[in-house]
PDB file of C-alpha atoms (C1' of nucleotides) in Angstrom:
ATOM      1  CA  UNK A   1      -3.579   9.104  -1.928  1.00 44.00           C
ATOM      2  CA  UNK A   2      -6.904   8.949  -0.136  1.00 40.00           C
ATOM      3  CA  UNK A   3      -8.363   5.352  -0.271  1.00 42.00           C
ATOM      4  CA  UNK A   4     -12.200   5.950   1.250  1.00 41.00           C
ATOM      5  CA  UNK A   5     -13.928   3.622   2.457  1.00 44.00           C
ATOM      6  CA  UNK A   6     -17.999   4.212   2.042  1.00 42.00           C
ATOM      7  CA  UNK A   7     -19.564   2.125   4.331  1.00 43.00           C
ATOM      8  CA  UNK A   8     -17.917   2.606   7.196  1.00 48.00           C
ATOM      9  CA  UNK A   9     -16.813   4.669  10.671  1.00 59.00           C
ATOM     10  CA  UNK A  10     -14.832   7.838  10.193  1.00 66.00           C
ATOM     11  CA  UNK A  11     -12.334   5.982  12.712  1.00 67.00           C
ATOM     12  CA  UNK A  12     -11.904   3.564  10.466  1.00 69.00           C
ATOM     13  CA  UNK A  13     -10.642   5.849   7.600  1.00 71.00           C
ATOM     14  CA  UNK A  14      -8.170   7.358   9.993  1.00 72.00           C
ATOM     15  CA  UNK A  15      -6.956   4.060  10.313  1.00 74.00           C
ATOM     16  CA  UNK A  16      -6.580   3.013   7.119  1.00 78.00           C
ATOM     17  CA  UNK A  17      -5.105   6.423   6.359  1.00 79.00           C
ATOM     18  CA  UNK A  18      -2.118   5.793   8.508  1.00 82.00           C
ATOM     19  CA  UNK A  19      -2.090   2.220   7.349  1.00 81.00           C
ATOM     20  CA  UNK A  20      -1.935   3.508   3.805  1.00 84.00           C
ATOM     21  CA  UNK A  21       1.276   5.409   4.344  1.00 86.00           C
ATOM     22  CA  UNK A  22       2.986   2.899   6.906  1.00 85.00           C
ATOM     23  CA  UNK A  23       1.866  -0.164   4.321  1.00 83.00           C
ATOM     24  CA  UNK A  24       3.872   1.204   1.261  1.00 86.00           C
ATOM     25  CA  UNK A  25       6.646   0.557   0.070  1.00 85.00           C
ATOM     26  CA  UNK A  26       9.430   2.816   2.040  1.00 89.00           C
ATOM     27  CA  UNK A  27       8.258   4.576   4.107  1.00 91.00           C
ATOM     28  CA  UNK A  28       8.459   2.395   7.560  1.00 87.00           C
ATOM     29  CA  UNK A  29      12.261   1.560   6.095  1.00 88.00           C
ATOM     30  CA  UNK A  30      12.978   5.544   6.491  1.00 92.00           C
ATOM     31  CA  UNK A  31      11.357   5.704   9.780  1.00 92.00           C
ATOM     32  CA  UNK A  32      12.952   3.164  11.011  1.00 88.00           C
ATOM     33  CA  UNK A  33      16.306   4.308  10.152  1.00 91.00           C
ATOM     34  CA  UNK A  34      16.019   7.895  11.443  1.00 95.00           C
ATOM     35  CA  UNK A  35      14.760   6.295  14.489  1.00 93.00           C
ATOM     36  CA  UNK A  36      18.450   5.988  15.220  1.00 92.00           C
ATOM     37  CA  UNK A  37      19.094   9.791  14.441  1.00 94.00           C
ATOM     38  CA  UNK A  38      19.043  12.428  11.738  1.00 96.00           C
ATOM     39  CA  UNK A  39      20.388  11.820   8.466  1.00 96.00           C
ATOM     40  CA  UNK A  40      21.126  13.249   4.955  1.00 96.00           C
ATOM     41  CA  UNK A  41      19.693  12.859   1.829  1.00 95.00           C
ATOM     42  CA  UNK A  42      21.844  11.031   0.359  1.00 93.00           C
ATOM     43  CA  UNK A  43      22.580   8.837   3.142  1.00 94.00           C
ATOM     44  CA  UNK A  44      19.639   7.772   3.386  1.00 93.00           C
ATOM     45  CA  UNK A  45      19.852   6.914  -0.575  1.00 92.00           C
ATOM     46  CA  UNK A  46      22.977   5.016   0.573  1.00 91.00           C
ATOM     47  CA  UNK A  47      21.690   3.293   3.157  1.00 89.00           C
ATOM     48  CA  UNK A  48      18.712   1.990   1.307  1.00 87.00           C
ATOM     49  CA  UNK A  49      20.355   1.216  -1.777  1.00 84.00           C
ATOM     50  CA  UNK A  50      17.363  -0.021  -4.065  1.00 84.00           C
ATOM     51  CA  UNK A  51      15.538   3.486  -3.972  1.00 90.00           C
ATOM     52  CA  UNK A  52      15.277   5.708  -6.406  1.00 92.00           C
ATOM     53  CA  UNK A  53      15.779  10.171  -5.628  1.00 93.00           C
ATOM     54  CA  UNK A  54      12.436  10.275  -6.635  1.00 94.00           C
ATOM     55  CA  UNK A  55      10.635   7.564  -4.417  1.00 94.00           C
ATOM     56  CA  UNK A  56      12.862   9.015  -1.759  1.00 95.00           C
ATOM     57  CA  UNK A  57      12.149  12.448  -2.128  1.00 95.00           C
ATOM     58  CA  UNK A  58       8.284  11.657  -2.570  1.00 95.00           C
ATOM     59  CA  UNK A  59       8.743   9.069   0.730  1.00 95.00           C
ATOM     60  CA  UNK A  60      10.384  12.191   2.358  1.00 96.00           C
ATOM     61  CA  UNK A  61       7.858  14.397   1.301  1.00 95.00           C
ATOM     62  CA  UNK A  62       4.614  12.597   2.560  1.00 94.00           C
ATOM     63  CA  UNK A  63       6.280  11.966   5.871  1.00 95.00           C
ATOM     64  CA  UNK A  64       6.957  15.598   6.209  1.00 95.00           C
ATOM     65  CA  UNK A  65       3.263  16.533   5.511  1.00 93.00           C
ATOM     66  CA  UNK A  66       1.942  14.416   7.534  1.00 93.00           C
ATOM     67  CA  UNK A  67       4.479  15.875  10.663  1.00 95.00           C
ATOM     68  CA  UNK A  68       6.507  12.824  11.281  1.00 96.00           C
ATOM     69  CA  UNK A  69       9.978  14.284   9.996  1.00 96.00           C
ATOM     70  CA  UNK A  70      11.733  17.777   9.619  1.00 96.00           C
ATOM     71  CA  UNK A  71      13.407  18.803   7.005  1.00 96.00           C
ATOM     72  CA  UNK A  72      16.225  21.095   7.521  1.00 95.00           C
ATOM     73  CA  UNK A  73      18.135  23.097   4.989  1.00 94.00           C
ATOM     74  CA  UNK A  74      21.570  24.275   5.000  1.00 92.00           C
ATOM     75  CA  UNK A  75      22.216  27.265   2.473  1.00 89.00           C
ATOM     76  CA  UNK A  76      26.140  25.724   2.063  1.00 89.00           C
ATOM     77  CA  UNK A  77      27.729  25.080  -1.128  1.00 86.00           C
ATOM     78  CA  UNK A  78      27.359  22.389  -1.201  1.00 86.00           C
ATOM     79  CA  UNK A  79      24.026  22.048  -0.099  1.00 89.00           C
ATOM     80  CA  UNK A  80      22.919  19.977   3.028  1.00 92.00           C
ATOM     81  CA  UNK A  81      19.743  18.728   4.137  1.00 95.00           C
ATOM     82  CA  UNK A  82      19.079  17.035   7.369  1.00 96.00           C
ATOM     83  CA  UNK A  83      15.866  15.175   7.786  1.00 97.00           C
ATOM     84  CA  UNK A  84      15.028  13.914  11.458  1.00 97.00           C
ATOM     85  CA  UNK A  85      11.873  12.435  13.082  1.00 97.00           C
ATOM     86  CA  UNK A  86       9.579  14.339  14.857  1.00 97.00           C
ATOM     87  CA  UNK A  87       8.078  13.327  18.459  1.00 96.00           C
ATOM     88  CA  UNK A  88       5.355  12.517  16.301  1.00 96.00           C
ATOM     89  CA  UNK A  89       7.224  10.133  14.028  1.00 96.00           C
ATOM     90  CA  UNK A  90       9.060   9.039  16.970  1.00 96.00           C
ATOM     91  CA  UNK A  91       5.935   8.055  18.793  1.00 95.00           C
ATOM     92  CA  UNK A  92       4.759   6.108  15.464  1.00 94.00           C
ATOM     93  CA  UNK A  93       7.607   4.399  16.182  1.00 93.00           C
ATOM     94  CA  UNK A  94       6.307   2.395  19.118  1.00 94.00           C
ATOM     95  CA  UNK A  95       3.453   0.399  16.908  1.00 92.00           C
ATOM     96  CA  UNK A  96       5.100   0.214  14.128  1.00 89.00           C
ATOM     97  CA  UNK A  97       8.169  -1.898  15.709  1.00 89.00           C
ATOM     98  CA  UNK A  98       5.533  -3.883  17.504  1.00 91.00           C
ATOM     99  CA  UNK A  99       3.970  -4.434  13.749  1.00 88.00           C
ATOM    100  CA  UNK A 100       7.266  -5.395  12.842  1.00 85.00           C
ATOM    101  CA  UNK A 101       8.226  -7.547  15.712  1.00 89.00           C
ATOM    102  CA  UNK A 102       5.560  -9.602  14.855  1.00 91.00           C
ATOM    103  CA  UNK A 103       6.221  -9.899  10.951  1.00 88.00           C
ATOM    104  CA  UNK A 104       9.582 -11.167  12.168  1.00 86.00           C
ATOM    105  CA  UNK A 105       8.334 -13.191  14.471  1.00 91.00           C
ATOM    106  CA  UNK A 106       5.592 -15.192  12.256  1.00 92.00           C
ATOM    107  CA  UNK A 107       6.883 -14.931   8.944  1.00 89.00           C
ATOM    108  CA  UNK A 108       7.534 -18.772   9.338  1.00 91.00           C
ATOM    109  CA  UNK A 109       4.059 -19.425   9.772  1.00 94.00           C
ATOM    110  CA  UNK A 110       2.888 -17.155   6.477  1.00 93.00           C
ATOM    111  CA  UNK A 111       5.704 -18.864   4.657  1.00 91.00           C
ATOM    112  CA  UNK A 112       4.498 -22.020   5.418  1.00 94.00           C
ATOM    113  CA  UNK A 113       1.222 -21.140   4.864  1.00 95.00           C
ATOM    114  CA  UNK A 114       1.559 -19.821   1.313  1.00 92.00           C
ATOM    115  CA  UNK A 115       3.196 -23.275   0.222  1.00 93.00           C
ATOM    116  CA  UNK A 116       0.276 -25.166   1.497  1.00 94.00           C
ATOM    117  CA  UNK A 117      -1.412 -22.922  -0.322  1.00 94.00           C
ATOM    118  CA  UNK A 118       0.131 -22.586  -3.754  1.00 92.00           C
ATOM    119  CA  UNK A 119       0.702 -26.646  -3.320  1.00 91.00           C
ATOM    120  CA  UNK A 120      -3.177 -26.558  -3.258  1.00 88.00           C
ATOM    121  CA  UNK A 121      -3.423 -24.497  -6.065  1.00 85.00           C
ATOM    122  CA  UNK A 122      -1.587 -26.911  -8.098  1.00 80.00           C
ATOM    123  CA  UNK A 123      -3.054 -29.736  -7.467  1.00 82.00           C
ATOM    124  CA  UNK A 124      -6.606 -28.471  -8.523  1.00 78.00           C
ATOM    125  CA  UNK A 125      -5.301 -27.596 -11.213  1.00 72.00           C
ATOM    126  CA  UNK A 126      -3.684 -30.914 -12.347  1.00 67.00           C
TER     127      UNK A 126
ATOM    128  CA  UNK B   1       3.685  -8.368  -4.871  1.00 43.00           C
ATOM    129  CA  UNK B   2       6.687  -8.393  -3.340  1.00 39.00           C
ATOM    130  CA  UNK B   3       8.565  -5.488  -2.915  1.00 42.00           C
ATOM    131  CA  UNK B   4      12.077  -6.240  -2.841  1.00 40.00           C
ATOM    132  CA  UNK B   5      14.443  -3.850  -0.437  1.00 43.00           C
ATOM    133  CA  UNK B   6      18.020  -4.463  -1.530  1.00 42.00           C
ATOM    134  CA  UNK B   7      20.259  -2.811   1.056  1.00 42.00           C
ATOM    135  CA  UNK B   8      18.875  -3.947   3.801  1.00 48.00           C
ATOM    136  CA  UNK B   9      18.268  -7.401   6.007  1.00 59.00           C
ATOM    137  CA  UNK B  10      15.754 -10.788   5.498  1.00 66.00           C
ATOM    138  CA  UNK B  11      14.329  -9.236   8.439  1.00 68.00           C
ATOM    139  CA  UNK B  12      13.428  -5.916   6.760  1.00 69.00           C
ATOM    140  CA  UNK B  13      11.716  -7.655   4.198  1.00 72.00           C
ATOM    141  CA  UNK B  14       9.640  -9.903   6.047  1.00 73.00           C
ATOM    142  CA  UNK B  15       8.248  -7.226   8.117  1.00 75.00           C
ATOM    143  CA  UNK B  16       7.783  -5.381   4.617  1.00 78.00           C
ATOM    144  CA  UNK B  17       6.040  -8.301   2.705  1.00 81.00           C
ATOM    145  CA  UNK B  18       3.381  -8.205   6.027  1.00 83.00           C
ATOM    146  CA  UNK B  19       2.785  -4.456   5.592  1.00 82.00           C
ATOM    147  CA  UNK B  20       2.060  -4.275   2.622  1.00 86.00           C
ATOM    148  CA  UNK B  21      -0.312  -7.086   2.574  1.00 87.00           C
ATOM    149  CA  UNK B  22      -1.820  -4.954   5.927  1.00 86.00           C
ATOM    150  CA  UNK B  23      -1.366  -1.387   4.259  1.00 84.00           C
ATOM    151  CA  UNK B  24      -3.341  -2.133   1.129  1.00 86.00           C
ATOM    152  CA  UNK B  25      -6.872  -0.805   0.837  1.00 87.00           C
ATOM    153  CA  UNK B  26      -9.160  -3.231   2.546  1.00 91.00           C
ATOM    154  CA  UNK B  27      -7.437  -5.756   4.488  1.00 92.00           C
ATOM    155  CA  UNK B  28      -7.506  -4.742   7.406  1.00 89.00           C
ATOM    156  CA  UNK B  29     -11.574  -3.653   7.662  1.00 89.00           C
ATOM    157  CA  UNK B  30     -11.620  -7.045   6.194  1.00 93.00           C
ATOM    158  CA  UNK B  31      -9.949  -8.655   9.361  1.00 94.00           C
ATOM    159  CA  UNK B  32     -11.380  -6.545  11.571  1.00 90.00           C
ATOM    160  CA  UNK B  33     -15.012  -7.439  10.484  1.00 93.00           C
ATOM    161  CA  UNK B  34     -14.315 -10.697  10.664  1.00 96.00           C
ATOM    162  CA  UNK B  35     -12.922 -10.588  13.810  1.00 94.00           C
ATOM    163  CA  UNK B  36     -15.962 -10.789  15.143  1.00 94.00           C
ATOM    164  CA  UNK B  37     -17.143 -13.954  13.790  1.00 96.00           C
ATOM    165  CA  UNK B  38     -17.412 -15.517  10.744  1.00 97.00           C
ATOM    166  CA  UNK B  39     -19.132 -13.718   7.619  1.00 97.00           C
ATOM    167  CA  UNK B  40     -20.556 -15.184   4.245  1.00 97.00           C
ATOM    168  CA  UNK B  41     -18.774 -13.157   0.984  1.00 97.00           C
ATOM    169  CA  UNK B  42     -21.993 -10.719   0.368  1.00 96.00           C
ATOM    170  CA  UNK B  43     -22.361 -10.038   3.994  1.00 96.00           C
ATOM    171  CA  UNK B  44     -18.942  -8.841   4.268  1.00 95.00           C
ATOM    172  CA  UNK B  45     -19.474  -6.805   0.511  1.00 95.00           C
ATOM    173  CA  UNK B  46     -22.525  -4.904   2.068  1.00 93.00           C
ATOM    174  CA  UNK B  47     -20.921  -4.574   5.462  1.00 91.00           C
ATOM    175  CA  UNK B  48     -17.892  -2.649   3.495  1.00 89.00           C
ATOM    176  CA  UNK B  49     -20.167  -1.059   1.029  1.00 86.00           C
ATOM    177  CA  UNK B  50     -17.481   0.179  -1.297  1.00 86.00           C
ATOM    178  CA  UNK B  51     -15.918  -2.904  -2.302  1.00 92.00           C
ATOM    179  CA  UNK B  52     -16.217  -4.304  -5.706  1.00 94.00           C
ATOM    180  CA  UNK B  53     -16.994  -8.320  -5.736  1.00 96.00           C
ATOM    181  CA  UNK B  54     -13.887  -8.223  -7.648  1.00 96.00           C
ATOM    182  CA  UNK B  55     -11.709  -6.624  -4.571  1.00 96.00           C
ATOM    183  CA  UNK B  56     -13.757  -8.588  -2.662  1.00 97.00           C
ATOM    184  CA  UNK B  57     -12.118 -12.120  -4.044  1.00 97.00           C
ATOM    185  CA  UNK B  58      -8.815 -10.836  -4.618  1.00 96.00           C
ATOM    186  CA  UNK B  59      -8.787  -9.372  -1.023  1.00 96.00           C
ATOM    187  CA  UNK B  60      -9.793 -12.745   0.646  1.00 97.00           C
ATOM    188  CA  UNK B  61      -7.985 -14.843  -1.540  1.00 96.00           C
ATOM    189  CA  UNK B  62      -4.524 -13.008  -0.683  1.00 95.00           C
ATOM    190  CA  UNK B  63      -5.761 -13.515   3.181  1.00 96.00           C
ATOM    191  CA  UNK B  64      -6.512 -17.110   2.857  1.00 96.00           C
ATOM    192  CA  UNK B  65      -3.201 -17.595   0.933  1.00 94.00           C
ATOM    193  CA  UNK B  66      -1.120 -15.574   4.057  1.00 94.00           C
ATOM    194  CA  UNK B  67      -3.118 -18.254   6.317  1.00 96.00           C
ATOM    195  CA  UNK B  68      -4.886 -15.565   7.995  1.00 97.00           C
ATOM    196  CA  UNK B  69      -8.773 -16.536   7.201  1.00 97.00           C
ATOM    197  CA  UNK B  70     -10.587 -20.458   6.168  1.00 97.00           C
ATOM    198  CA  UNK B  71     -12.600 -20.411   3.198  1.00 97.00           C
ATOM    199  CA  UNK B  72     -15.416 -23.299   4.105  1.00 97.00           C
ATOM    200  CA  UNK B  73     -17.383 -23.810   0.656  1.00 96.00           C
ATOM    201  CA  UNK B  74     -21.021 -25.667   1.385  1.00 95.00           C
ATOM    202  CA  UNK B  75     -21.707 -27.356  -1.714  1.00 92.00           C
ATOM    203  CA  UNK B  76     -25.360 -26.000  -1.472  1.00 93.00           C
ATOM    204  CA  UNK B  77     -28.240 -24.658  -3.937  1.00 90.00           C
ATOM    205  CA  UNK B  78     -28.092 -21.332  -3.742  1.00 91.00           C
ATOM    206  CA  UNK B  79     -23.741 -21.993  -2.904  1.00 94.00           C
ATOM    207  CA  UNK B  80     -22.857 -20.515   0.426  1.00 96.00           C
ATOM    208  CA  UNK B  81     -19.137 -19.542   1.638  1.00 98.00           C
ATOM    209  CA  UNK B  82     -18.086 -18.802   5.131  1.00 98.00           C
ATOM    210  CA  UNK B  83     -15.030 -17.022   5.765  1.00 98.00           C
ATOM    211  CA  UNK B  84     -13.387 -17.087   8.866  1.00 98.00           C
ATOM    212  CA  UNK B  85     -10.033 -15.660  11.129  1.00 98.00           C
ATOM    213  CA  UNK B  86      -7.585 -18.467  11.571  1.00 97.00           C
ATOM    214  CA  UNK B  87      -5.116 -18.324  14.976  1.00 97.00           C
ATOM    215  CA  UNK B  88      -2.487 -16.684  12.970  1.00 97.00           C
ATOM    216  CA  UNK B  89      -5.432 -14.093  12.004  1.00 96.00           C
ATOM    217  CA  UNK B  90      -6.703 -13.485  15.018  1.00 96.00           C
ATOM    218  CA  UNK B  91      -2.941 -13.357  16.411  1.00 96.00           C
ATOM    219  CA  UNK B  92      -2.373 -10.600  13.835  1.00 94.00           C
ATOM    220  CA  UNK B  93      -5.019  -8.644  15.009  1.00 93.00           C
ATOM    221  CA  UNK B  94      -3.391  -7.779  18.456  1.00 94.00           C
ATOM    222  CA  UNK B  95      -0.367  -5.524  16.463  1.00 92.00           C
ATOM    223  CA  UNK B  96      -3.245  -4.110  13.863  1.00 89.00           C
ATOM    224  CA  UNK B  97      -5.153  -2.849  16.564  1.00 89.00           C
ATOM    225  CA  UNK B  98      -2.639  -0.962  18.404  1.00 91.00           C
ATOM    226  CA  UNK B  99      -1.718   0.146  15.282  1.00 88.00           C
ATOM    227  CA  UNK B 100      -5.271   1.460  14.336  1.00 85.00           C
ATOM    228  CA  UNK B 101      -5.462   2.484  18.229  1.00 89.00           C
ATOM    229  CA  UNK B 102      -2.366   4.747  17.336  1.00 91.00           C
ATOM    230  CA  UNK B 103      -4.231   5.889  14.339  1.00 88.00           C
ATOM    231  CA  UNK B 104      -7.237   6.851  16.167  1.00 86.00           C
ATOM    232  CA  UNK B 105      -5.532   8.704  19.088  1.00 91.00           C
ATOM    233  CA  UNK B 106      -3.442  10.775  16.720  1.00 92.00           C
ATOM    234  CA  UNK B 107      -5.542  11.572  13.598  1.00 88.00           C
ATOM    235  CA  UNK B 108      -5.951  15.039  14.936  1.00 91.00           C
ATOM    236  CA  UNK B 109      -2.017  15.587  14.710  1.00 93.00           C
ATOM    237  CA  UNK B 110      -1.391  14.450  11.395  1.00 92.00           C
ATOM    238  CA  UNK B 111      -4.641  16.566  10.345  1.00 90.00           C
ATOM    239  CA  UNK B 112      -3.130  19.201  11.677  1.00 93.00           C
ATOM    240  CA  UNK B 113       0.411  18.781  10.397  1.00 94.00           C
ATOM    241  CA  UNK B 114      -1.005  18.046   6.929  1.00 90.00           C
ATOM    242  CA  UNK B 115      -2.980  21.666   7.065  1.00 91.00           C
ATOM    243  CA  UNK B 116       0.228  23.618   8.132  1.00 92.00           C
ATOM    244  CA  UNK B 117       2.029  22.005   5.341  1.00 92.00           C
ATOM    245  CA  UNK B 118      -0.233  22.891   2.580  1.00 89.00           C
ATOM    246  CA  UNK B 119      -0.345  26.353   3.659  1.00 88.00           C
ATOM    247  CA  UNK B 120       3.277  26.724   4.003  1.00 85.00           C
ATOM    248  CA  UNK B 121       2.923  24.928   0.240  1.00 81.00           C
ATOM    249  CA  UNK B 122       0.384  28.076  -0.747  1.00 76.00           C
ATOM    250  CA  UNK B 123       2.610  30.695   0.646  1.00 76.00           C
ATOM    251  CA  UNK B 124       5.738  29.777  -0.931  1.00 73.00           C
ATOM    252  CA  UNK B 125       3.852  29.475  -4.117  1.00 66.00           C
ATOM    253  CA  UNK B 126       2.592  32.812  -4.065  1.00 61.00           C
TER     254      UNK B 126
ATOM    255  C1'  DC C   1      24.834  17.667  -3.078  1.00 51.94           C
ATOM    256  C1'  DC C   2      19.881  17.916  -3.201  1.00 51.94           C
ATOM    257  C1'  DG C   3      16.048  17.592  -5.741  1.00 51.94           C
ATOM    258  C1'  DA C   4      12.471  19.066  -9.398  1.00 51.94           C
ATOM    259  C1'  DA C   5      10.401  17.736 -14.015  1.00 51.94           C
ATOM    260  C1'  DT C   6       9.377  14.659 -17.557  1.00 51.94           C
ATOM    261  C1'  DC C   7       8.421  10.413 -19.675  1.00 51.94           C
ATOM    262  C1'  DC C   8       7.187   5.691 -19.650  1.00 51.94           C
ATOM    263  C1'  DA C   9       6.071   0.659 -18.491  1.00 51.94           C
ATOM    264  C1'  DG C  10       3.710  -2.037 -15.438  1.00 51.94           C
ATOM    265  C1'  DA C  11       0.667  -2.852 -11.455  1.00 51.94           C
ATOM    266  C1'  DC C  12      -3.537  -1.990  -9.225  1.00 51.94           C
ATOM    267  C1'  DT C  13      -8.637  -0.764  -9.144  1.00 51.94           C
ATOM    268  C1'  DG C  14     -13.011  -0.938 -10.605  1.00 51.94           C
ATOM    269  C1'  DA C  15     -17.364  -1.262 -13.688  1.00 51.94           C
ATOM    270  C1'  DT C  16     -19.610  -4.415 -16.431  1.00 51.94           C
ATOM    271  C1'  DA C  17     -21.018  -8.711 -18.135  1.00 51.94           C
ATOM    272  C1'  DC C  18     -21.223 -13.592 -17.781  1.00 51.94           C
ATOM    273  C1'  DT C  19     -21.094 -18.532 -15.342  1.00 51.94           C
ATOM    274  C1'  DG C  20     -22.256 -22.629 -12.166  1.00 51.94           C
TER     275       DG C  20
ATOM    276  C1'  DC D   1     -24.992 -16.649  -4.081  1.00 51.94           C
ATOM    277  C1'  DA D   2     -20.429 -16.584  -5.150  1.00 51.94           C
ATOM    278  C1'  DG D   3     -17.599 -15.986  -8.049  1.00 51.94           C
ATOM    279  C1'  DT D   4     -14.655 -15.421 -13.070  1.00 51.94           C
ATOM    280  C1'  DA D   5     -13.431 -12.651 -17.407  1.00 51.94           C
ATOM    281  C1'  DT D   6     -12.538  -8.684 -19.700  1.00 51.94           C
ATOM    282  C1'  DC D   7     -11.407  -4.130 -20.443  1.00 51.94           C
ATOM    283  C1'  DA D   8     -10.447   0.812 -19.271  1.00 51.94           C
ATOM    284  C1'  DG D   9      -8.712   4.241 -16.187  1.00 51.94           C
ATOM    285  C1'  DT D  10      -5.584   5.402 -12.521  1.00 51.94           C
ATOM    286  C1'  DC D  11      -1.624   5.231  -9.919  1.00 51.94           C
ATOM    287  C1'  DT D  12       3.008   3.735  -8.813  1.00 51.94           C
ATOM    288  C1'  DG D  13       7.778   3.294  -9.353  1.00 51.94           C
ATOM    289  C1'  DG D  14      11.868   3.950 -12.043  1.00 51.94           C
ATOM    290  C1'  DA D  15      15.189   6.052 -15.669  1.00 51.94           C
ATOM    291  C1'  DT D  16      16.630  10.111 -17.393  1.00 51.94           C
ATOM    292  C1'  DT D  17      17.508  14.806 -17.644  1.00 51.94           C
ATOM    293  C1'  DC D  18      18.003  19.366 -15.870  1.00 51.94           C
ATOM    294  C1'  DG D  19      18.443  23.214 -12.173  1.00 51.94           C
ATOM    295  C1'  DG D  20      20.022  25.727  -7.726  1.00 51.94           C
TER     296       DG D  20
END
DNA sequence: CCGAATCCAGACTGATACTG
DNA sequence: CAGTATCAGTCTGGATTCGG
């Protein structure tokens, strides 16, 4: 999942390497949500509700590699497995929301901008 | 392009539709180049230096869609196009940044998480 | 209950060639 | 110079099935 980018600063991949896992598709959803506090597998799954086990466990997975959740195992029968952010994830936190403050804030103006823009489209083409 | 998140609020997905549009491979050096002034298309392809003209197109074209650059076409022999950040670019830069600023500060971390993973990985393998 | 493994369709990327 | 068109390879996400 490296993109690499030639031409460019080494900060810059750093950058986009965080931007590549915040930017798809679940994993700031799953931060987000144990941002509140530690939760199970499946109620995460639950929580969620349009993920599949596999994007979750591969979400799960790449978070935990990169140290911004633990995953804890309990031995029971049934099993149980706790996964909880890290001060690291928790930190990640803090531009991420402001990201995301932002996109809620000014998704008017994109909105209205991809009409205009699509509008445009159209009418070159007629 | 939309990646639809079904349990969850409008809000969610707003935030999500502006990730991913930020999270995908060269938006943001795109925005961040040209936040320092305007650029003509091959200036920003051999300023990247990885990019495909193709990537290139698609990359500004989603950008100028989402409102966030002008596309200024001079009708001149040999053509020339000038891209450009628009308010609601430049405004999107402030998040990005502290994002990438995140990125930056804690690339060590996550290099170092990633590392003790892997091994961990090797270990249990063997 | 948690999750690994497999298979598959569709999206995304990129190299190449061509156009105005 | 600034694209568009086409085609091939890769990667992603999801359904299904199986195991601990």
């Amino acid at each position: 999942m490296p993109p690499i980018i030639h031409g460019s600063s080494e900060a810059c991949q750093a950058v986009n390497s965080i931007l590549s896992r915040v930017g798809d598709k679940w994993t700031v959803l799953v931060v987000e949500l144990l941002g509140q506090g530690p939760l199970r597998f499946n109620e995460l799954r639950r929580l969620i509700g349009g993920i599949s086990q596999k994007m979750l466990t591969t979400t799960l997975r790449g978070l935990e590699r990169d140290g911004f959740v633990t995953r804890t195992v309990f031995p029971t029968i049934p099993p149980r497995v706790d996964y909880e952010l890290t001060d690291l994830g928790r930190d990640l936190l803090v531009p991420v929301h402001a990201l995301g403050e932002w996109a809620r804030l000014n998704t008017g103006r994109v909105a209205k901008a991809r009409v205009s823009f699509d509008l445009k489209q159209k009418d070159e083409a007629a």
